Amino acid sequence: MQFEETVMGFFLNHQEKHHRTYHFLILMDALISAAKHIEHYYLTGTLKGNIGLTGNVNVHGDDVLQMDQIAQEITVHYLRSSGRVIHAISEESDEIVPINEDGRYFVYFDPLDGSSNVPHGLPVGFMFGIAKRNLDGHEDYHLRAGRDYIAAGMFVIPTGTFTLALKDAGTWRFHIDETMEFVRPTRMMLPENPKGWELSFNSANRPTYSKAVQSWIARNETKYAFRYIGALAADFHRTLSTGGMFMYPAIVNHPDPKKNRPQGKLRLMYEAAVVSFICHEAGGNGVDETGSPVLDVQPRDLHQRSALYVGSKPLVDDITRSLKS
Ligand code: AFP
């Protein structure tokens, strides 16, 4: 028989090695419990009729699916019961979600990212970033740059995979086993050999990108395979394994100027900064439309958007030169 190290065994060793408190473990246990519940509801959703629309529209103008609401409720429940979270910022909530005044952490999350995949039962993401409350100083500000995160992760639901990055301690991938435990921590580093690298972006939007990005794509598209499923966690999961680059450029040349998105589409705190943090710990990089590191962007509002170019350093560096030229 083969036995694997569990995610909790991994955390206990990590916390002991780095002389950390147990509070972070309690928070991680809450996030993992939430992910397992969301996964369960997702898998049984069609049978229970949970994947339809609620008739509500969220802060971004997207139709809210029943599954979005279920995932939000589950996550807030577990964060609350952990007792370790002061505030949460969620894609599904216009306002900051107060959780527990004595909490130590801020959590930024999207409990069901990639909703257009839901009616098809295809992969979606549960993405999160964690910053620590400033326990020694006076300031407890929740608008933190990704550089300030202590951890970030993504569950690809319902595939049973979990990728987690711990500050200065690497990016790790776990798989769910037959007892529903996440097991087998595997250190992830972006492959250096460009042979298998892939590009991932919404090709239908290509004419709407800046001229610099369009020419970069024209110069590079034949060198790499192209993959896109439309859920950031699933697309980036692949980028991390194969190397290459995921991008969601700013929309600046839309035939209907009202549909331009010069700020990009993805949300900074619970999408772009999360994958940039994971990528950074795996030896890669993530930049925005100005070619600046996403992790350095100081958010000014909860649901701020960002363009994103994330993946293997040589490709991100190369497109950064085009973005800055
Ligand atoms: P939805 O949750 O609204 O489907 O958005 C998902 C997402 O934010 C991200 O997960 C994808 O990478 C990106 O949008 C896909 O956007 P397009 O549908 O415009 O390609």
mmCIF file of C-alpha atoms and ligand atoms in Angstrom:
data_model
loop_
_atom_site.group_PDB
_atom_site.id
_atom_site.type_symbol
_atom_site.label_atom_id
_atom_site.label_comp_id
_atom_site.label_asym_id
_atom_site.label_seq_id
_atom_site.Cartn_x
_atom_site.Cartn_y
_atom_site.Cartn_z
ATOM 1 C CA MET A 1 0.000 0.000 0.000
ATOM 2 C CA GLN A 2 1.104 3.521 -0.630
ATOM 3 C CA PHE A 3 0.494 6.262 1.948
ATOM 4 C CA GLU A 4 0.784 9.958 1.203
ATOM 5 C CA GLU A 5 1.551 12.944 3.402
ATOM 6 C CA THR A 6 -1.660 14.884 4.144
ATOM 7 C CA VAL A 7 -2.078 18.610 3.798
ATOM 8 C CA MET A 8 -2.407 18.931 7.600
ATOM 9 C CA GLY A 9 0.811 16.941 8.144
ATOM 10 C CA PHE A 10 2.478 19.274 5.669
ATOM 11 C CA PHE A 11 1.190 22.379 7.489
ATOM 12 C CA LEU A 12 2.163 21.112 10.940
ATOM 13 C CA ASN A 13 5.715 20.440 9.741
ATOM 14 C CA HIS A 14 5.861 23.807 8.010
ATOM 15 C CA GLN A 15 4.613 25.732 11.047
ATOM 16 C CA GLU A 16 7.014 23.878 13.349
ATOM 17 C CA LYS A 17 9.982 24.420 11.040
ATOM 18 C CA HIS A 18 9.285 28.149 10.704
ATOM 19 C CA HIS A 19 8.265 28.660 14.358
ATOM 20 C CA ARG A 20 4.820 29.866 13.356
ATOM 21 C CA THR A 21 1.609 29.957 15.382
ATOM 22 C CA TYR A 22 -1.270 27.503 15.030
ATOM 23 C CA HIS A 23 -3.712 30.299 14.015
ATOM 24 C CA PHE A 24 -2.834 29.959 10.346
ATOM 25 C CA LEU A 25 -3.564 26.206 10.519
ATOM 26 C CA ILE A 26 -7.038 26.905 11.827
ATOM 27 C CA LEU A 27 -7.662 29.319 8.969
ATOM 28 C CA MET A 28 -6.355 26.835 6.396
ATOM 29 C CA ASP A 29 -8.536 24.097 7.867
ATOM 30 C CA ALA A 30 -11.546 26.422 7.423
ATOM 31 C CA LEU A 31 -10.663 27.170 3.783
ATOM 32 C CA ILE A 32 -10.147 23.485 2.983
ATOM 33 C CA SER A 33 -13.460 22.557 4.628
ATOM 34 C CA ALA A 34 -15.185 25.268 2.592
ATOM 35 C CA ALA A 35 -13.591 24.006 -0.633
ATOM 36 C CA LYS A 36 -14.698 20.428 0.048
ATOM 37 C CA HIS A 37 -18.266 21.585 0.672
ATOM 38 C CA ILE A 38 -18.311 23.712 -2.478
ATOM 39 C CA GLU A 39 -16.940 20.750 -4.419
ATOM 40 C CA HIS A 40 -19.710 18.528 -3.048
ATOM 41 C CA TYR A 41 -22.449 21.030 -3.973
ATOM 42 C CA TYR A 42 -20.922 21.525 -7.385
ATOM 43 C CA LEU A 43 -20.870 17.801 -8.116
ATOM 44 C CA THR A 44 -24.446 17.275 -6.955
ATOM 45 C CA GLY A 45 -25.674 20.676 -8.182
ATOM 46 C CA THR A 46 -27.276 19.486 -11.383
ATOM 47 C CA LEU A 47 -29.296 16.841 -9.558
ATOM 48 C CA LYS A 48 -30.405 19.311 -6.885
ATOM 49 C CA GLY A 49 -31.122 22.076 -9.396
ATOM 50 C CA ASN A 50 -28.615 24.420 -7.781
ATOM 51 C CA ILE A 51 -26.919 25.752 -10.851
ATOM 52 C CA GLY A 52 -29.610 28.064 -12.182
ATOM 53 C CA LEU A 53 -29.697 31.862 -11.973
ATOM 54 C CA THR A 54 -30.900 33.580 -8.797
ATOM 55 C CA GLY A 55 -32.265 36.586 -10.664
ATOM 56 C CA ASN A 56 -29.785 38.873 -8.837
ATOM 57 C CA VAL A 57 -26.865 40.795 -10.343
ATOM 58 C CA ASN A 58 -23.615 41.214 -8.397
ATOM 59 C CA VAL A 59 -21.398 44.305 -7.940
ATOM 60 C CA HIS A 60 -19.673 43.616 -11.293
ATOM 61 C CA GLY A 61 -22.969 43.423 -13.203
ATOM 62 C CA ASP A 62 -22.766 39.619 -13.578
ATOM 63 C CA ASP A 63 -25.856 37.430 -13.136
ATOM 64 C CA VAL A 64 -25.543 35.582 -9.841
ATOM 65 C CA LEU A 65 -25.914 31.815 -10.048
ATOM 66 C CA GLN A 66 -27.372 29.842 -7.161
ATOM 67 C CA MET A 67 -24.023 28.076 -7.016
ATOM 68 C CA ASP A 68 -22.240 31.450 -6.483
ATOM 69 C CA GLN A 69 -24.464 32.168 -3.501
ATOM 70 C CA ILE A 70 -24.060 28.702 -2.040
ATOM 71 C CA ALA A 71 -20.258 28.964 -2.345
ATOM 72 C CA GLN A 72 -20.295 32.414 -0.716
ATOM 73 C CA GLU A 73 -22.445 31.215 2.207
ATOM 74 C CA ILE A 74 -20.276 28.161 2.777
ATOM 75 C CA THR A 75 -17.038 30.178 2.743
ATOM 76 C CA VAL A 76 -18.297 32.917 5.058
ATOM 77 C CA HIS A 77 -19.604 30.257 7.451
ATOM 78 C CA TYR A 78 -16.215 28.537 7.721
ATOM 79 C CA LEU A 79 -14.261 31.796 7.957
ATOM 80 C CA ARG A 80 -16.572 32.913 10.751
ATOM 81 C CA SER A 81 -16.339 29.655 12.655
ATOM 82 C CA SER A 82 -12.521 29.736 12.430
ATOM 83 C CA GLY A 83 -12.536 32.834 14.656
ATOM 84 C CA ARG A 84 -9.286 33.916 12.969
ATOM 85 C CA VAL A 85 -10.521 36.356 10.317
ATOM 86 C CA ILE A 86 -11.181 40.041 10.915
ATOM 87 C CA HIS A 87 -12.564 40.973 7.482
ATOM 88 C CA ALA A 88 -13.189 39.214 4.203
ATOM 89 C CA ILE A 89 -13.376 40.732 0.748
ATOM 90 C CA SER A 90 -15.370 38.603 -1.650
ATOM 91 C CA GLU A 91 -16.297 38.855 -5.299
ATOM 92 C CA GLU A 92 -19.854 38.147 -4.214
ATOM 93 C CA SER A 93 -20.147 41.044 -1.791
ATOM 94 C CA ASP A 94 -20.230 44.720 -2.660
ATOM 95 C CA GLU A 95 -19.050 45.714 0.806
ATOM 96 C CA ILE A 96 -16.329 44.397 3.061
ATOM 97 C CA VAL A 97 -17.619 41.390 5.060
ATOM 98 C CA PRO A 98 -16.958 41.874 8.785
ATOM 99 C CA ILE A 99 -16.184 38.486 10.334
ATOM 100 C CA ASN A 100 -14.604 38.701 13.784
ATOM 101 C CA GLU A 101 -13.173 41.812 15.420
ATOM 102 C CA ASP A 102 -10.430 39.853 17.155
ATOM 103 C CA GLY A 103 -9.377 38.031 13.998
ATOM 104 C CA ARG A 104 -5.746 38.061 12.807
ATOM 105 C CA TYR A 105 -6.149 37.804 9.042
ATOM 106 C CA PHE A 106 -7.740 39.504 6.058
ATOM 107 C CA VAL A 107 -8.999 37.046 3.455
ATOM 108 C CA TYR A 108 -9.636 38.012 -0.191
ATOM 109 C CA PHE A 109 -11.622 35.425 -2.102
ATOM 110 C CA ASP A 110 -13.739 34.465 -5.051
ATOM 111 C CA PRO A 111 -15.660 31.344 -4.028
ATOM 112 C CA LEU A 112 -16.696 30.390 -7.559
ATOM 113 C CA ASP A 113 -14.585 31.985 -10.254
ATOM 114 C CA GLY A 114 -15.338 31.140 -13.880
ATOM 115 C CA SER A 115 -19.124 30.960 -13.582
ATOM 116 C CA SER A 116 -19.634 30.576 -17.318
ATOM 117 C CA ASN A 117 -18.344 27.003 -16.861
ATOM 118 C CA VAL A 118 -20.986 26.159 -14.233
ATOM 119 C CA PRO A 119 -23.882 25.225 -16.556
ATOM 120 C CA HIS A 120 -21.500 22.815 -18.292
ATOM 121 C CA GLY A 121 -20.170 21.251 -15.080
ATOM 122 C CA LEU A 122 -16.658 22.282 -16.190
ATOM 123 C CA PRO A 123 -13.899 23.491 -13.840
ATOM 124 C CA VAL A 124 -14.274 26.624 -11.756
ATOM 125 C CA GLY A 125 -11.945 28.089 -9.155
ATOM 126 C CA PHE A 126 -12.127 28.907 -5.462
ATOM 127 C CA MET A 127 -9.327 31.451 -5.142
ATOM 128 C CA PHE A 128 -8.009 33.194 -2.054
ATOM 129 C CA GLY A 129 -5.264 35.448 -0.741
ATOM 130 C CA ILE A 130 -4.419 36.030 2.927
ATOM 131 C CA ALA A 131 -2.793 39.067 4.565
ATOM 132 C CA LYS A 132 -2.023 39.377 8.238
ATOM 133 C CA ARG A 133 -3.446 42.048 10.467
ATOM 134 C CA ASN A 134 -0.846 44.436 11.819
ATOM 135 C CA LEU A 135 -0.932 43.306 15.429
ATOM 136 C CA ASP A 136 1.795 45.659 16.660
ATOM 137 C CA GLY A 137 0.870 48.930 14.980
ATOM 138 C CA HIS A 138 -2.170 51.157 14.842
ATOM 139 C CA GLU A 139 -3.077 50.490 11.228
ATOM 140 C CA ASP A 140 -5.358 47.624 10.225
ATOM 141 C CA TYR A 141 -5.901 48.384 6.613
ATOM 142 C CA HIS A 142 -7.519 45.738 4.412
ATOM 143 C CA LEU A 143 -6.442 47.185 1.038
ATOM 144 C CA ARG A 144 -3.166 45.289 0.795
ATOM 145 C CA ALA A 145 -0.882 44.787 -2.191
ATOM 146 C CA GLY A 146 -0.172 41.145 -3.150
ATOM 147 C CA ARG A 147 3.394 41.570 -1.894
ATOM 148 C CA ASP A 148 1.873 41.748 1.598
ATOM 149 C CA TYR A 149 0.042 38.417 1.327
ATOM 150 C CA ILE A 150 1.370 35.619 3.499
ATOM 151 C CA ALA A 151 -0.296 32.931 1.393
ATOM 152 C CA ALA A 152 -2.487 32.524 -1.671
ATOM 153 C CA GLY A 153 -4.165 29.494 -3.157
ATOM 154 C CA MET A 154 -6.669 28.082 -5.574
ATOM 155 C CA PHE A 155 -8.838 24.987 -5.608
ATOM 156 C CA VAL A 156 -9.871 23.835 -9.068
ATOM 157 C CA ILE A 157 -13.403 22.553 -8.484
ATOM 158 C CA PRO A 158 -14.477 19.781 -8.974
ATOM 159 C CA THR A 159 -11.103 18.308 -9.994
ATOM 160 C CA GLY A 160 -9.826 17.786 -6.430
ATOM 161 C CA THR A 161 -6.645 19.797 -6.938
ATOM 162 C CA PHE A 162 -5.377 22.506 -4.619
ATOM 163 C CA THR A 163 -2.404 24.769 -5.304
ATOM 164 C CA LEU A 164 -1.029 26.821 -2.440
ATOM 165 C CA ALA A 165 1.826 29.306 -2.189
ATOM 166 C CA LEU A 166 3.364 30.225 1.152
ATOM 167 C CA LYS A 167 5.425 33.394 1.384
ATOM 168 C CA ASP A 168 9.119 32.636 0.803
ATOM 169 C CA ALA A 169 8.359 28.905 1.165
ATOM 170 C CA GLY A 170 7.303 27.907 -2.343
ATOM 171 C CA THR A 171 4.274 26.795 -4.297
ATOM 172 C CA TRP A 172 2.801 23.375 -3.581
ATOM 173 C CA ARG A 173 0.146 21.264 -5.245
ATOM 174 C CA PHE A 174 -2.109 18.738 -3.512
ATOM 175 C CA HIS A 175 -4.553 16.146 -4.862
ATOM 176 C CA ILE A 176 -7.651 14.809 -3.144
ATOM 177 C CA ASP A 177 -7.571 11.098 -2.244
ATOM 178 C CA GLU A 178 -10.302 8.500 -1.772
ATOM 179 C CA THR A 179 -10.943 9.678 1.805
ATOM 180 C CA MET A 180 -11.400 13.294 0.586
ATOM 181 C CA GLU A 181 -8.070 14.384 2.117
ATOM 182 C CA PHE A 182 -5.759 16.665 0.177
ATOM 183 C CA VAL A 183 -2.470 14.754 0.035
ATOM 184 C CA ARG A 184 0.934 14.476 -1.635
ATOM 185 C CA PRO A 185 2.456 17.973 -1.431
ATOM 186 C CA THR A 186 4.401 18.481 -4.645
ATOM 187 C CA ARG A 187 6.677 21.465 -5.046
ATOM 188 C CA MET A 188 5.814 23.389 -8.211
ATOM 189 C CA MET A 189 8.414 25.255 -10.243
ATOM 190 C CA LEU A 190 7.661 26.565 -13.724
ATOM 191 C CA PRO A 191 9.489 24.364 -16.254
ATOM 192 C CA GLU A 192 12.492 26.168 -17.750
ATOM 193 C CA ASN A 193 12.503 24.298 -21.044
ATOM 194 C CA PRO A 194 10.297 26.299 -23.457
ATOM 195 C CA LYS A 195 9.473 23.184 -25.470
ATOM 196 C CA GLY A 196 6.141 22.482 -23.732
ATOM 197 C CA TRP A 197 5.187 26.075 -22.942
ATOM 198 C CA GLU A 198 1.613 27.128 -23.682
ATOM 199 C CA LEU A 199 -0.163 30.447 -24.197
ATOM 200 C CA SER A 200 -3.594 31.078 -22.726
ATOM 201 C CA PHE A 201 -5.848 34.052 -23.517
ATOM 202 C CA ASN A 202 -9.296 34.752 -24.928
ATOM 203 C CA SER A 203 -8.439 34.806 -28.604
ATOM 204 C CA ALA A 204 -11.826 36.273 -29.544
ATOM 205 C CA ASN A 205 -10.734 39.496 -27.810
ATOM 206 C CA ARG A 206 -7.490 39.744 -29.760
ATOM 207 C CA PRO A 207 -8.496 42.663 -32.069
ATOM 208 C CA THR A 208 -9.445 44.663 -28.969
ATOM 209 C CA TYR A 209 -5.957 44.500 -27.401
ATOM 210 C CA SER A 210 -3.393 47.302 -27.743
ATOM 211 C CA LYS A 211 -1.295 47.314 -30.924
ATOM 212 C CA ALA A 212 1.790 46.339 -28.857
ATOM 213 C CA VAL A 213 0.051 43.240 -27.484
ATOM 214 C CA GLN A 214 -1.396 42.297 -30.868
ATOM 215 C CA SER A 215 2.067 42.442 -32.468
ATOM 216 C CA TRP A 216 3.585 40.454 -29.596
ATOM 217 C CA ILE A 217 0.981 37.722 -30.182
ATOM 218 C CA ALA A 218 1.613 37.767 -33.952
ATOM 219 C CA ARG A 219 5.358 37.288 -33.319
ATOM 220 C CA ASN A 220 4.923 34.469 -30.808
ATOM 221 C CA GLU A 221 1.728 32.529 -31.528
ATOM 222 C CA THR A 222 3.274 29.863 -33.747
ATOM 223 C CA LYS A 223 5.949 28.999 -31.171
ATOM 224 C CA TYR A 224 3.568 27.655 -28.519
ATOM 225 C CA ALA A 225 0.425 25.576 -28.111
ATOM 226 C CA PHE A 226 -2.710 27.511 -27.190
ATOM 227 C CA ARG A 227 -5.180 26.537 -24.425
ATOM 228 C CA TYR A 228 -8.151 28.378 -22.905
ATOM 229 C CA ILE A 229 -11.090 27.192 -20.795
ATOM 230 C CA GLY A 230 -12.278 30.558 -19.433
ATOM 231 C CA ALA A 231 -11.758 29.984 -15.692
ATOM 232 C CA LEU A 232 -8.591 31.574 -14.375
ATOM 233 C CA ALA A 233 -7.793 28.859 -11.812
ATOM 234 C CA ALA A 234 -8.105 26.098 -14.415
ATOM 235 C CA ASP A 235 -6.165 27.967 -17.099
ATOM 236 C CA PHE A 236 -3.440 29.045 -14.688
ATOM 237 C CA HIS A 237 -3.244 25.521 -13.205
ATOM 238 C CA ARG A 238 -2.067 24.417 -16.647
ATOM 239 C CA THR A 239 0.313 27.361 -17.111
ATOM 240 C CA LEU A 240 1.980 26.465 -13.833
ATOM 241 C CA SER A 241 2.439 22.831 -14.857
ATOM 242 C CA THR A 242 3.557 23.336 -18.440
ATOM 243 C CA GLY A 243 5.139 26.803 -18.347
ATOM 244 C CA GLY A 244 4.199 29.592 -20.736
ATOM 245 C CA MET A 245 1.919 32.532 -20.065
ATOM 246 C CA PHE A 246 -1.707 33.271 -19.203
ATOM 247 C CA MET A 247 -2.864 36.734 -20.162
ATOM 248 C CA TYR A 248 -5.958 38.854 -19.854
ATOM 249 C CA PRO A 249 -4.879 42.110 -21.524
ATOM 250 C CA ALA A 250 -6.671 45.449 -21.256
ATOM 251 C CA ILE A 251 -9.461 45.887 -23.811
ATOM 252 C CA VAL A 252 -8.671 49.197 -25.519
ATOM 253 C CA ASN A 253 -9.771 48.798 -29.152
ATOM 254 C CA HIS A 254 -13.317 47.467 -28.839
ATOM 255 C CA PRO A 255 -15.526 48.466 -31.822
ATOM 256 C CA ASP A 256 -18.026 49.666 -29.213
ATOM 257 C CA PRO A 257 -15.876 52.035 -27.086
ATOM 258 C CA LYS A 258 -18.303 51.603 -24.177
ATOM 259 C CA LYS A 259 -17.077 48.004 -23.949
ATOM 260 C CA ASN A 260 -13.412 48.956 -23.549
ATOM 261 C CA ARG A 261 -11.841 47.848 -20.251
ATOM 262 C CA PRO A 262 -8.589 49.851 -19.990
ATOM 263 C CA GLN A 263 -8.224 48.634 -16.388
ATOM 264 C CA GLY A 264 -8.512 44.990 -17.497
ATOM 265 C CA LYS A 265 -11.234 42.528 -16.512
ATOM 266 C CA LEU A 266 -9.806 40.428 -13.708
ATOM 267 C CA ARG A 267 -10.098 41.539 -10.096
ATOM 268 C CA LEU A 268 -6.840 42.541 -8.488
ATOM 269 C CA MET A 269 -7.112 41.253 -4.939
ATOM 270 C CA TYR A 270 -8.716 37.840 -5.422
ATOM 271 C CA GLU A 271 -7.694 36.934 -8.981
ATOM 272 C CA ALA A 272 -4.636 38.742 -10.438
ATOM 273 C CA ALA A 273 -2.677 39.078 -7.163
ATOM 274 C CA VAL A 274 -3.522 35.488 -6.142
ATOM 275 C CA VAL A 275 -2.105 33.887 -9.294
ATOM 276 C CA SER A 276 0.828 36.356 -9.402
ATOM 277 C CA PHE A 277 1.730 35.378 -5.819
ATOM 278 C CA ILE A 278 1.494 31.656 -6.648
ATOM 279 C CA CYS A 279 3.552 32.217 -9.815
ATOM 280 C CA HIS A 280 6.210 34.268 -8.022
ATOM 281 C CA GLU A 281 6.762 31.471 -5.481
ATOM 282 C CA ALA A 282 7.116 29.037 -8.413
ATOM 283 C CA GLY A 283 9.869 31.097 -10.057
ATOM 284 C CA GLY A 284 7.650 33.104 -12.411
ATOM 285 C CA ASN A 285 6.290 36.594 -12.636
ATOM 286 C CA GLY A 286 3.066 38.570 -13.159
ATOM 287 C CA VAL A 287 2.668 42.095 -14.565
ATOM 288 C CA ASP A 288 -0.189 44.462 -15.398
ATOM 289 C CA GLU A 289 -0.816 46.564 -18.531
ATOM 290 C CA THR A 290 1.958 49.030 -17.587
ATOM 291 C CA GLY A 291 4.438 46.141 -17.258
ATOM 292 C CA SER A 292 4.649 46.681 -13.480
ATOM 293 C CA PRO A 293 4.577 43.723 -11.078
ATOM 294 C CA VAL A 294 0.980 42.981 -10.092
ATOM 295 C CA LEU A 295 2.207 42.214 -6.570
ATOM 296 C CA ASP A 296 3.296 45.860 -6.158
ATOM 297 C CA VAL A 297 -0.043 47.396 -7.111
ATOM 298 C CA GLN A 298 -1.606 49.146 -4.136
ATOM 299 C CA PRO A 299 -5.395 48.606 -4.368
ATOM 300 C CA ARG A 300 -7.548 51.680 -3.978
ATOM 301 C CA ASP A 301 -10.882 49.886 -3.853
ATOM 302 C CA LEU A 302 -12.176 46.449 -2.952
ATOM 303 C CA HIS A 303 -13.095 45.279 -6.415
ATOM 304 C CA GLN A 304 -10.349 46.997 -8.415
ATOM 305 C CA ARG A 305 -9.580 45.407 -11.769
ATOM 306 C CA SER A 306 -6.246 44.653 -13.387
ATOM 307 C CA ALA A 307 -4.876 43.442 -16.694
ATOM 308 C CA LEU A 308 -2.689 40.368 -16.228
ATOM 309 C CA TYR A 309 0.301 38.693 -17.908
ATOM 310 C CA VAL A 310 1.488 35.838 -15.689
ATOM 311 C CA GLY A 311 3.767 32.825 -16.122
ATOM 312 C CA SER A 312 7.317 31.940 -17.144
ATOM 313 C CA LYS A 313 9.733 34.806 -16.567
ATOM 314 C CA PRO A 314 11.287 34.978 -20.063
ATOM 315 C CA LEU A 315 7.840 35.378 -21.668
ATOM 316 C CA VAL A 316 6.546 37.840 -19.088
ATOM 317 C CA ASP A 317 9.794 39.854 -19.363
ATOM 318 C CA ASP A 318 9.476 39.853 -23.133
ATOM 319 C CA ILE A 319 5.885 41.118 -23.171
ATOM 320 C CA THR A 320 6.809 43.654 -20.480
ATOM 321 C CA ARG A 321 9.312 45.196 -22.938
ATOM 322 C CA SER A 322 6.491 45.500 -25.507
ATOM 323 C CA LEU A 323 4.094 46.966 -22.934
ATOM 324 C CA LYS A 324 6.655 49.574 -21.882
ATOM 325 C CA SER A 325 7.776 50.500 -25.420
HETATM 326 P P1 AFP B 1 -16.728 34.770 -14.670
HETATM 327 O O1 AFP B 1 -16.720 34.216 -13.258
HETATM 328 O O2 AFP B 1 -17.611 35.950 -14.827
HETATM 329 O O3 AFP B 1 -16.974 33.687 -15.708
HETATM 330 O O4 AFP B 1 -15.265 35.324 -14.942
HETATM 331 C C1 AFP B 1 -14.172 34.475 -14.896
HETATM 332 C C2 AFP B 1 -12.928 35.271 -15.074
HETATM 333 O O5 AFP B 1 -12.877 36.316 -14.158
HETATM 334 C C3 AFP B 1 -11.668 34.399 -14.996
HETATM 335 O O6 AFP B 1 -11.780 33.281 -14.201
HETATM 336 C C4 AFP B 1 -11.382 34.044 -16.438
HETATM 337 O O7 AFP B 1 -10.006 33.870 -16.670
HETATM 338 C C5 AFP B 1 -11.925 35.201 -17.206
HETATM 339 O O8 AFP B 1 -12.911 35.820 -16.386
HETATM 340 C C6 AFP B 1 -12.580 34.751 -18.486
HETATM 341 O O9 AFP B 1 -13.083 35.856 -19.157
HETATM 342 P P2 AFP B 1 -13.635 35.729 -20.668
HETATM 343 O O10 AFP B 1 -14.905 34.967 -20.598
HETATM 344 O O11 AFP B 1 -13.802 37.153 -21.090
HETATM 345 O O12 AFP B 1 -12.585 35.010 -21.472
#
